[in-house]
JSON list of C-alpha atoms in Angstrom, two decimals:
[
{"chain": "A", "resi": 476, "resn": "MET", "atom": "CA", "xyz": [77.36, 108.54, 78.05]},
{"chain": "A", "resi": 477, "resn": "GLU", "atom": "CA", "xyz": [79.69, 111.39, 78.94]},
{"chain": "A", "resi": 478, "resn": "LYS", "atom": "CA", "xyz": [78.42, 111.28, 82.51]},
{"chain": "A", "resi": 479, "resn": "LEU", "atom": "CA", "xyz": [79.43, 107.60, 82.79]},
{"chain": "A", "resi": 480, "resn": "LYS", "atom": "CA", "xyz": [82.93, 108.33, 81.52]},
{"chain": "A", "resi": 481, "resn": "ALA", "atom": "CA", "xyz": [83.34, 111.13, 84.05]},
{"chain": "A", "resi": 482, "resn": "MET", "atom": "CA", "xyz": [82.07, 108.89, 86.84]},
{"chain": "A", "resi": 483, "resn": "GLU", "atom": "CA", "xyz": [84.44, 106.13, 85.76]},
{"chain": "A", "resi": 484, "resn": "ARG", "atom": "CA", "xyz": [87.40, 108.52, 85.94]},
{"chain": "A", "resi": 485, "resn": "THR", "atom": "CA", "xyz": [86.26, 109.61, 89.39]},
{"chain": "A", "resi": 486, "resn": "TYR", "atom": "CA", "xyz": [85.91, 105.99, 90.47]},
{"chain": "A", "resi": 487, "resn": "ARG", "atom": "CA", "xyz": [89.43, 105.16, 89.30]},
{"chain": "A", "resi": 488, "resn": "LYS", "atom": "CA", "xyz": [90.90, 108.19, 91.07]},
{"chain": "A", "resi": 489, "resn": "PHE", "atom": "CA", "xyz": [89.21, 107.32, 94.37]},
{"chain": "A", "resi": 490, "resn": "LEU", "atom": "CA", "xyz": [90.18, 103.66, 94.10]},
{"chain": "A", "resi": 491, "resn": "SER", "atom": "CA", "xyz": [93.82, 104.34, 93.25]},
{"chain": "A", "resi": 492, "resn": "THR", "atom": "CA", "xyz": [94.10, 106.95, 96.01]},
{"chain": "A", "resi": 493, "resn": "GLY", "atom": "CA", "xyz": [92.63, 104.61, 98.60]},
{"chain": "A", "resi": 494, "resn": "LEU", "atom": "CA", "xyz": [94.83, 101.68, 97.58]},
{"chain": "A", "resi": 495, "resn": "LEU", "atom": "CA", "xyz": [97.94, 103.86, 97.55]},
{"chain": "A", "resi": 496, "resn": "MET", "atom": "CA", "xyz": [97.13, 105.12, 101.03]},
{"chain": "A", "resi": 497, "resn": "LEU", "atom": "CA", "xyz": [96.67, 101.52, 102.22]},
{"chain": "A", "resi": 498, "resn": "LEU", "atom": "CA", "xyz": [100.06, 100.62, 100.76]},
{"chain": "A", "resi": 499, "resn": "ILE", "atom": "CA", "xyz": [101.75, 103.59, 102.42]},
{"chain": "A", "resi": 500, "resn": "GLY", "atom": "CA", "xyz": [100.08, 102.79, 105.73]},
{"chain": "A", "resi": 501, "resn": "PHE", "atom": "CA", "xyz": [101.25, 99.18, 105.62]},
{"chain": "A", "resi": 502, "resn": "ALA", "atom": "CA", "xyz": [104.75, 100.25, 104.60]},
{"chain": "A", "resi": 503, "resn": "LEU", "atom": "CA", "xyz": [104.94, 102.62, 107.57]},
{"chain": "A", "resi": 504, "resn": "LEU", "atom": "CA", "xyz": [103.77, 99.86, 109.91]},
{"chain": "A", "resi": 505, "resn": "ILE", "atom": "CA", "xyz": [106.25, 97.30, 108.53]},
{"chain": "A", "resi": 506, "resn": "PHE", "atom": "CA", "xyz": [109.41, 99.33, 107.91]},
{"chain": "A", "resi": 507, "resn": "LYS", "atom": "CA", "xyz": [109.01, 101.95, 110.70]},
{"chain": "A", "resi": 508, "resn": "PRO", "atom": "CA", "xyz": [111.13, 104.70, 109.10]},
{"chain": "A", "resi": 509, "resn": "PHE", "atom": "CA", "xyz": [110.24, 107.22, 111.84]},
{"chain": "A", "resi": 510, "resn": "GLY", "atom": "CA", "xyz": [110.56, 104.90, 114.82]},
{"chain": "A", "resi": 511, "resn": "LYS", "atom": "CA", "xyz": [107.63, 104.80, 117.22]},
{"chain": "A", "resi": 512, "resn": "ALA", "atom": "CA", "xyz": [105.89, 107.66, 115.40]},
{"chain": "A", "resi": 513, "resn": "SER", "atom": "CA", "xyz": [105.60, 105.44, 112.32]},
{"chain": "A", "resi": 514, "resn": "LEU", "atom": "CA", "xyz": [103.17, 103.20, 114.16]},
{"chain": "A", "resi": 515, "resn": "TYR", "atom": "CA", "xyz": [100.78, 106.04, 114.91]},
{"chain": "A", "resi": 516, "resn": "PHE", "atom": "CA", "xyz": [101.19, 107.70, 111.54]},
{"chain": "A", "resi": 517, "resn": "GLY", "atom": "CA", "xyz": [100.74, 104.37, 109.75]},
{"chain": "A", "resi": 518, "resn": "LEU", "atom": "CA", "xyz": [97.54, 103.65, 111.66]},
{"chain": "A", "resi": 519, "resn": "LEU", "atom": "CA", "xyz": [96.23, 107.12, 110.86]},
{"chain": "A", "resi": 520, "resn": "VAL", "atom": "CA", "xyz": [96.98, 106.75, 107.15]},
{"chain": "A", "resi": 521, "resn": "PHE", "atom": "CA", "xyz": [95.48, 103.25, 107.18]},
{"chain": "A", "resi": 522, "resn": "ALA", "atom": "CA", "xyz": [92.27, 104.50, 108.80]},
{"chain": "A", "resi": 523, "resn": "LEU", "atom": "CA", "xyz": [91.98, 107.50, 106.47]},
{"chain": "A", "resi": 524, "resn": "SER", "atom": "CA", "xyz": [92.46, 105.31, 103.41]},
{"chain": "A", "resi": 525, "resn": "PHE", "atom": "CA", "xyz": [88.96, 103.92, 103.86]},
{"chain": "A", "resi": 526, "resn": "ILE", "atom": "CA", "xyz": [87.41, 107.29, 103.01]},
{"chain": "A", "resi": 527, "resn": "PRO", "atom": "CA", "xyz": [88.38, 107.27, 99.30]},
{"chain": "A", "resi": 528, "resn": "LEU", "atom": "CA", "xyz": [87.65, 103.54, 99.13]},
{"chain": "A", "resi": 529, "resn": "GLU", "atom": "CA", "xyz": [84.13, 104.15, 100.43]},
{"chain": "A", "resi": 530, "resn": "LEU", "atom": "CA", "xyz": [83.65, 106.97, 97.92]},
{"chain": "A", "resi": 531, "resn": "ALA", "atom": "CA", "xyz": [84.84, 104.64, 95.15]},
{"chain": "A", "resi": 532, "resn": "LYS", "atom": "CA", "xyz": [82.31, 102.03, 96.26]},
{"chain": "A", "resi": 533, "resn": "ARG", "atom": "CA", "xyz": [79.48, 104.56, 96.20]},
{"chain": "A", "resi": 534, "resn": "THR", "atom": "CA", "xyz": [80.54, 105.80, 92.77]},
{"chain": "A", "resi": 535, "resn": "ALA", "atom": "CA", "xyz": [80.60, 102.23, 91.47]},
{"chain": "A", "resi": 536, "resn": "ARG", "atom": "CA", "xyz": [77.06, 101.71, 92.75]},
{"chain": "A", "resi": 537, "resn": "LYS", "atom": "CA", "xyz": [75.89, 104.85, 90.96]},
{"chain": "A", "resi": 538, "resn": "ILE", "atom": "CA", "xyz": [77.56, 103.70, 87.75]},
{"chain": "A", "resi": 539, "resn": "ALA", "atom": "CA", "xyz": [75.87, 100.31, 88.03]},
{"chain": "A", "resi": 540, "resn": "ILE", "atom": "CA", "xyz": [72.45, 101.86, 88.65]},
{"chain": "A", "resi": 541, "resn": "ILE", "atom": "CA", "xyz": [72.80, 104.22, 85.68]},
{"chain": "A", "resi": 542, "resn": "THR", "atom": "CA", "xyz": [73.98, 101.38, 83.45]},
{"chain": "A", "resi": 543, "resn": "LEU", "atom": "CA", "xyz": [71.18, 99.02, 84.49]},
{"chain": "A", "resi": 544, "resn": "ARG", "atom": "CA", "xyz": [68.53, 101.69, 83.95]},
{"chain": "A", "resi": 545, "resn": "GLY", "atom": "CA", "xyz": [69.93, 102.42, 80.52]},
{"chain": "A", "resi": 546, "resn": "GLU", "atom": "CA", "xyz": [70.18, 106.17, 81.00]}
]
């Protein structure tokens, strides 16, 4: 049970980090606070945001498997 709670906290951290990075990437692309460099930096942040989102997805799968097995 404690393992599930720890995994849930990890899942939430990865998900919130990924979504925040997506938001920052979109904001950089829309508002362009650094001029032309904002486009490149926004695309980089947008691309890197998929790493924590993928880790959140994998963690959610592990949580589902553990829950369905009843461990």
